XYZ file of C-alpha atoms in Angstrom:
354
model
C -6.070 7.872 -25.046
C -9.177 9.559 -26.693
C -10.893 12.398 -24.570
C -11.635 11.805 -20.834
C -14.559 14.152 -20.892
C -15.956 11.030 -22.795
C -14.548 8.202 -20.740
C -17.136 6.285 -18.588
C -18.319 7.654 -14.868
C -19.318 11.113 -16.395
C -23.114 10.581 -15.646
C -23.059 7.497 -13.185
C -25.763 7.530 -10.338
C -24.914 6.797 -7.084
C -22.865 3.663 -5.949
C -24.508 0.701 -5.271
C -25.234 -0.485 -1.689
C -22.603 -2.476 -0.223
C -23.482 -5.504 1.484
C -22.953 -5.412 5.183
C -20.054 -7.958 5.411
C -18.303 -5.823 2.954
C -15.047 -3.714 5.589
C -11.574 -4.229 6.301
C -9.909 -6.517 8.891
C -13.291 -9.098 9.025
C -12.518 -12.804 9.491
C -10.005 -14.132 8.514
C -8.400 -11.525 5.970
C -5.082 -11.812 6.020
C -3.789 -7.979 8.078
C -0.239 -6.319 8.432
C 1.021 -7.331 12.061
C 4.312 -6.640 13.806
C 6.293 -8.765 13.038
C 4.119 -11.299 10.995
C 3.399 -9.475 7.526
C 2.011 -11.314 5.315
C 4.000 -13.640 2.928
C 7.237 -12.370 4.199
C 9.190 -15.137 3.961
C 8.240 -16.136 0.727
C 10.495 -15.079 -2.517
C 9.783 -12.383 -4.723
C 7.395 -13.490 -7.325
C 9.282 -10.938 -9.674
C 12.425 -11.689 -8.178
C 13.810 -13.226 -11.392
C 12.367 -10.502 -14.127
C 13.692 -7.281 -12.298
C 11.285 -5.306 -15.159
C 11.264 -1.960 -12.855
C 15.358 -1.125 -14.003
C 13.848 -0.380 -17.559
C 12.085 2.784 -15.876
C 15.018 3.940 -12.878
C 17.075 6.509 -13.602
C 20.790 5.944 -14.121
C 22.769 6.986 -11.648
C 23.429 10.786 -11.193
C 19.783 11.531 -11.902
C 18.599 11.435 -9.061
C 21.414 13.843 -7.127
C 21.921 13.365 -3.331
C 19.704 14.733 -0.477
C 22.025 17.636 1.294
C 22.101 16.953 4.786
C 20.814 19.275 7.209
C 23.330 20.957 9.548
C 24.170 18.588 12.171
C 21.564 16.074 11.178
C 20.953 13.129 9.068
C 18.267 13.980 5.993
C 14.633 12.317 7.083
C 12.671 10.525 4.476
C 9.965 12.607 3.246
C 6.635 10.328 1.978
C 3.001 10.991 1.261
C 0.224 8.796 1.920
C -3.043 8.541 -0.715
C -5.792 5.795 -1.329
C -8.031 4.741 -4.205
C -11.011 3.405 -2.348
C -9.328 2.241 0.440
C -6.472 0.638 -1.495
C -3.921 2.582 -0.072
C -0.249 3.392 -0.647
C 3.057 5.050 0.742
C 4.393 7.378 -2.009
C 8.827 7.975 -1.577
C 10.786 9.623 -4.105
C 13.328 7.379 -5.680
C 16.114 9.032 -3.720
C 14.856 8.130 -0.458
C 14.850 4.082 -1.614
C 17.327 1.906 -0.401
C 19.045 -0.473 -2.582
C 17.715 -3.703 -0.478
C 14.013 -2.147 -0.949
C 12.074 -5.129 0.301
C 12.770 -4.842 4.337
C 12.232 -0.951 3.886
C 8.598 -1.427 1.801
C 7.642 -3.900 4.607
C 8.424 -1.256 7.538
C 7.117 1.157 6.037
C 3.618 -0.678 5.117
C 2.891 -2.336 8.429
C 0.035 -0.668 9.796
C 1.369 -0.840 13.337
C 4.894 0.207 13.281
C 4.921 1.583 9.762
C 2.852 4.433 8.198
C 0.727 1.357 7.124
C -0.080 0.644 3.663
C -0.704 -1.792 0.886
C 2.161 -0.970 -1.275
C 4.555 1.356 -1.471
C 5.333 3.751 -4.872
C 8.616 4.901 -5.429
C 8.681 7.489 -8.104
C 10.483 10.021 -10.232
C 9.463 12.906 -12.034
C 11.650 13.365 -15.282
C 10.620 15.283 -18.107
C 7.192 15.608 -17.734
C 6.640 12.311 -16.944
C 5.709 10.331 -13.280
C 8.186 7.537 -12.873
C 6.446 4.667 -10.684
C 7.859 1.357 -9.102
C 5.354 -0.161 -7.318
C 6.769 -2.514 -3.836
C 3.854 -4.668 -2.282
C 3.196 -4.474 1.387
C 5.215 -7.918 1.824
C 8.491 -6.455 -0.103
C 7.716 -7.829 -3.457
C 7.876 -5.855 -6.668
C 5.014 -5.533 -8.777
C 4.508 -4.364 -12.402
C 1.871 -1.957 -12.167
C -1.143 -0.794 -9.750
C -4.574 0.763 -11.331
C -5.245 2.673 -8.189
C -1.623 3.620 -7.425
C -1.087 5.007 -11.224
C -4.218 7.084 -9.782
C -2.734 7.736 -6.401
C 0.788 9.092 -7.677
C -0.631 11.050 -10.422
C -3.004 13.049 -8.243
C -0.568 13.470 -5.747
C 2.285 14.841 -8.306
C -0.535 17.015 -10.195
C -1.355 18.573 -6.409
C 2.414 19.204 -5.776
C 2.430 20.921 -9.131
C 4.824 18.771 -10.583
C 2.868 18.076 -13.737
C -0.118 19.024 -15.409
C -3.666 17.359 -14.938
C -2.781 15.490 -18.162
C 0.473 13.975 -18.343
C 1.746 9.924 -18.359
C 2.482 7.527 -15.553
C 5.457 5.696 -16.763
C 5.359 1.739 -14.822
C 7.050 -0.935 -15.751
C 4.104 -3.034 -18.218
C 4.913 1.039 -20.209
C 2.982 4.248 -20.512
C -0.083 4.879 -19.122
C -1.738 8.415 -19.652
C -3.954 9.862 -16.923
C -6.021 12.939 -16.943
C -6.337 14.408 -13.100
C -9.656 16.772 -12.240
C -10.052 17.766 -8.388
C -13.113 17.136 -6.590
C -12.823 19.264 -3.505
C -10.432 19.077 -0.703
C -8.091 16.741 -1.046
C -9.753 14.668 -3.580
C -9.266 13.665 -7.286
C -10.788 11.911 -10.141
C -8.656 10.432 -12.573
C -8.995 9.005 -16.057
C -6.588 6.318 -17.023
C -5.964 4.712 -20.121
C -5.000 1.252 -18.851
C -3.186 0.069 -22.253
C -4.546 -3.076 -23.966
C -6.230 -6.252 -22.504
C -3.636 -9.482 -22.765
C -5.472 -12.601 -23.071
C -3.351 -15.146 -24.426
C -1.959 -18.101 -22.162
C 1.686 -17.142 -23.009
C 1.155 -13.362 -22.412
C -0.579 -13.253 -19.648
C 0.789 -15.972 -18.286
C -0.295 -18.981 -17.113
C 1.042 -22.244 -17.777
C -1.134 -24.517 -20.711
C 0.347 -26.496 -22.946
C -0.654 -26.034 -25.887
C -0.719 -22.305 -25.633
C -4.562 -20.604 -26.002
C -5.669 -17.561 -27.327
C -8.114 -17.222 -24.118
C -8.085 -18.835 -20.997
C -12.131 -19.027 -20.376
C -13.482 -21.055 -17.249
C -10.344 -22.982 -17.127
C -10.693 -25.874 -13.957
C -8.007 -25.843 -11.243
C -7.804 -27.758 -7.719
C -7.564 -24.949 -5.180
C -8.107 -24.336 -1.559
C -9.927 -27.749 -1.055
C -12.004 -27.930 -4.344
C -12.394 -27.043 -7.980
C -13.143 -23.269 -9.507
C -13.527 -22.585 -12.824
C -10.909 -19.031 -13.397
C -11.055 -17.017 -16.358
C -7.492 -15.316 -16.772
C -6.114 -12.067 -18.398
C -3.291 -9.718 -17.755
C -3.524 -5.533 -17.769
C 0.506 -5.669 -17.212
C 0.225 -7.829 -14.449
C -1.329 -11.056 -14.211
C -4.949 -11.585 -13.039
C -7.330 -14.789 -12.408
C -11.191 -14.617 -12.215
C -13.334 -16.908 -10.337
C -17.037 -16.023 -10.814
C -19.567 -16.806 -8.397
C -23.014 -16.024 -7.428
C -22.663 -13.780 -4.504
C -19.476 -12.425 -3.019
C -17.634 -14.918 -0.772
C -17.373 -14.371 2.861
C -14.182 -13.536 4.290
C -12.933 -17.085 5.054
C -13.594 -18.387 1.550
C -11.913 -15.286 0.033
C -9.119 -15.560 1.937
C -8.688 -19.558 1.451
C -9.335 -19.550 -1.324
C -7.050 -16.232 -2.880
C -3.939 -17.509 -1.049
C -4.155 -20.703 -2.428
C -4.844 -19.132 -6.372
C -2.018 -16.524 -6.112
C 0.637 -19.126 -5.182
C -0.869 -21.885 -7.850
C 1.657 -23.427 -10.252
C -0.644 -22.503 -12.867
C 0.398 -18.835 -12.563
C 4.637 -18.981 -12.764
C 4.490 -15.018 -11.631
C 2.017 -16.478 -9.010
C -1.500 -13.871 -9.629
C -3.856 -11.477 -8.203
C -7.404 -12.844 -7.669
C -10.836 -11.501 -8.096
C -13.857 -12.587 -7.127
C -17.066 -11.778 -9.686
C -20.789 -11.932 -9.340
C -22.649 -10.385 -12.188
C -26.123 -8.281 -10.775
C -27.069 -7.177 -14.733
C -25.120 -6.203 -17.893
C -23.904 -3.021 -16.561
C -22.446 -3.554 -13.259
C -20.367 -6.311 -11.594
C -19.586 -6.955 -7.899
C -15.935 -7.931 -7.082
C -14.048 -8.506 -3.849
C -10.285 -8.538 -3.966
C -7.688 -11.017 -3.189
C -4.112 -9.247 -4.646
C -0.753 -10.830 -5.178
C 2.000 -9.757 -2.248
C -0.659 -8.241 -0.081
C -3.681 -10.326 0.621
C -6.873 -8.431 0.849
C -8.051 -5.479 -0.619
C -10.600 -2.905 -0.541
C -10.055 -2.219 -3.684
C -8.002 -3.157 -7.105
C -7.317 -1.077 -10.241
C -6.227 -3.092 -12.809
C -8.030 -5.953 -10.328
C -11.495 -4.441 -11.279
C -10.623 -3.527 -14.922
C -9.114 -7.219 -15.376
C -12.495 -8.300 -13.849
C -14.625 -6.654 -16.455
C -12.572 -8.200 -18.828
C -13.622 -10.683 -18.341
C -16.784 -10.726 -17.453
C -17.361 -9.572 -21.416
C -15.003 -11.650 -22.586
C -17.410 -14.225 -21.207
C -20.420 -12.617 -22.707
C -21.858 -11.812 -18.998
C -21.201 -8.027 -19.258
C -21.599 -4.963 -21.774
C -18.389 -3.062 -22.783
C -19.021 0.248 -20.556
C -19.787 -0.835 -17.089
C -19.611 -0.200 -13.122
C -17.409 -2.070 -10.731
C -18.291 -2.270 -7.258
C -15.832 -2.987 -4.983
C -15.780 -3.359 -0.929
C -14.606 0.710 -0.974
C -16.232 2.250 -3.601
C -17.306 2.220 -7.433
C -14.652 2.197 -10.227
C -16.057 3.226 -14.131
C -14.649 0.431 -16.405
C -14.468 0.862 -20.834
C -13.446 -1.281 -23.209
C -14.526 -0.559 -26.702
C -13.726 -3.393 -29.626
C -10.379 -3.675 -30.529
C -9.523 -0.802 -27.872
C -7.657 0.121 -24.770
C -9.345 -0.360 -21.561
C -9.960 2.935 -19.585
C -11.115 3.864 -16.072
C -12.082 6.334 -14.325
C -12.220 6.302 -10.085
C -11.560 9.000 -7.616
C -8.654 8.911 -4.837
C -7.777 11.243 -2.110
C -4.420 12.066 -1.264
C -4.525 11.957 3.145
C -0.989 13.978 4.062
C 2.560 14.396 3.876
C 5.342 13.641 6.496
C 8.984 12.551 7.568
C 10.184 9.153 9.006
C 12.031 9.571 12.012
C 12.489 5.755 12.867
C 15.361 3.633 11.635
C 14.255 1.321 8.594
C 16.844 -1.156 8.783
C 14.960 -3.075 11.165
């Protein structure tokens, strides 16, 4: 994991100016309604792998909730975000077997708590047990900024120490917590390694590549040049040479994440390259739709911008909600470094069956 103390973001100036369409809810972004979440028809894109049993617990190790006298046992939940990317944070106990309806209750932003995902965890031995369920009731393998969220939040519960390991489905990955003030955290996160290769990854070429560079696809109504990789979860670049308004990015990200090129369908970023050491990138992520942020979205981004020569190996990504520090040395693990603030604690009274 090496030493955070050295990771990038230890000397970084100040963020870069956003530009003014950069916000939440503009255009045509796709938002959490009642009634009309996003996607929520469609089928689980991970429906078929079901890669989040390799980290639950068997049964017994999670023991029951004792009731209160007289009443039924409410839900307890926390709520953090990582630049705006926010999520709804349930201990595994609390989740239902049919999770989906649940995780889409729970993240609609009118009669839920409101939230891009939702992570279901466990602490077990030292370690932070995370499933990740998107705002539209998918499973996902793994968030960047809710591995942040979950291990701030456990580390201010004091249910780990600042440096322990985030256990998601893709496997390990260590994180070292320092508090900023308040309710606010910075966290270092080794990410694992990048996956490049078409089968990995994966997309669908035949034959198989090592690296999927500025490969052409018919989307949205014309033809982008992506550049793909995978940080556990798959990922598909389109760069351009300023950020897309909110009706492009939202054309065209629905119509890359449900391509046939991408059989787990794919989150989407979109990159514009200022100078070797920073890169602009707006957010288009699988089972949610807009973002103000992405994790393993702006790690995945840097990728490849220096996989395509565009970028040095220790850079800044600047996202709609903030700046993320982005590392990958030769032959190494890609590490991050971003802050996230953990907003409050409460119960759910309603009933989540509906």
């Amino acid at each position: 994991m090496g030493d955070p103390d050295r990771w990038p973001g230890r000397t970084a100036g100040p963020p870069a100016a956003l530009p003014a369409r950069a916000g939440v809810g503009r255009g045509d972004l796709r938002r959490h309604r009642p009634g009309r979440l996003a996607q929520r028809r469609r089928r689980s894109a991970l429906a078929a792998l079901g890669p989040e049993r390799t980290v639950r617990a068997e049964p017994g190790h999670v023991p029951a909730p004792a009731p209160r006298a007289g009443k039924e046992e409410r839900m307890k939940f926390a709520k953090a975000h990582g630049l705006g990317n926010d999520f709804i944070l349930v201990e595994r106990g609390s989740c239902p077997a049919e999770a989906a309806p649940w995780a889409r209750r729970l993240c609609d932003r009118h009669e839920g708590v409101g939230g891009d995902g939702v992570l279901v965890y466990l602490v077990q031995d030292g370690r932070v047990h995370m499933r990740l369920i998107n705002a539209d009731g998918s499973d996902a393998e793994i968030s960047g900024n809710g591995v942040r969220c979950l291990a701030a939040w456990a580390v201010s519960r004091g249910l780990v120490p600042p440096r322990h390991v985030v256990q998601t489905v893709p496997g390990p990955r260590p994180v070292a917590v320092e508090a900023v003030g308040g309710a606010r955290y910075r966290v270092a996160t080794d990410l694992g390694p990048a996956i490049l290769a078409s089968r990995d990854i994966p997309v669908r070429l035949d034959p198989p590549r090592d690296r999927v560079v500025d490969h052409p696809l018919e989307a949205g109504g014309e033809t982008v040049r992506i550049t793909a990789t995978s940080l556990g979860n798959p990922h598909c670049a389109v760069f351009v040479d300023a950020p897309p308004d909110d009706a492009r990015l939202a054309r065209l990200g629905a119509a890359l994440e449900s391509h046939s090129f991408f059989p787990r369908k794919t989150n989407v970023e979109f990159v514009s390259v200022p100078s070797r050491r920073e890169i602009r990138v707006r957010f288009w992520e699988r089972g949610v739709g807009y973002t103000r942020a992405s994790g393993t979205g702006s790690a995945s981004a840097a990728v490849a911008a220096i996989v395509k020569g565009l970028a040095d190996r220790n850079l800044r990504v600047v996202c709609d909600g903030g700046v993320l520090e982005v590392e990958w040395p030769e032959g190494g693990h890609v590490h991050q470094v971003g802050e996230v603030e953990v907003l409050f604690e409460g119960e759910w009274l309603a009933d989540t069956s509906r």
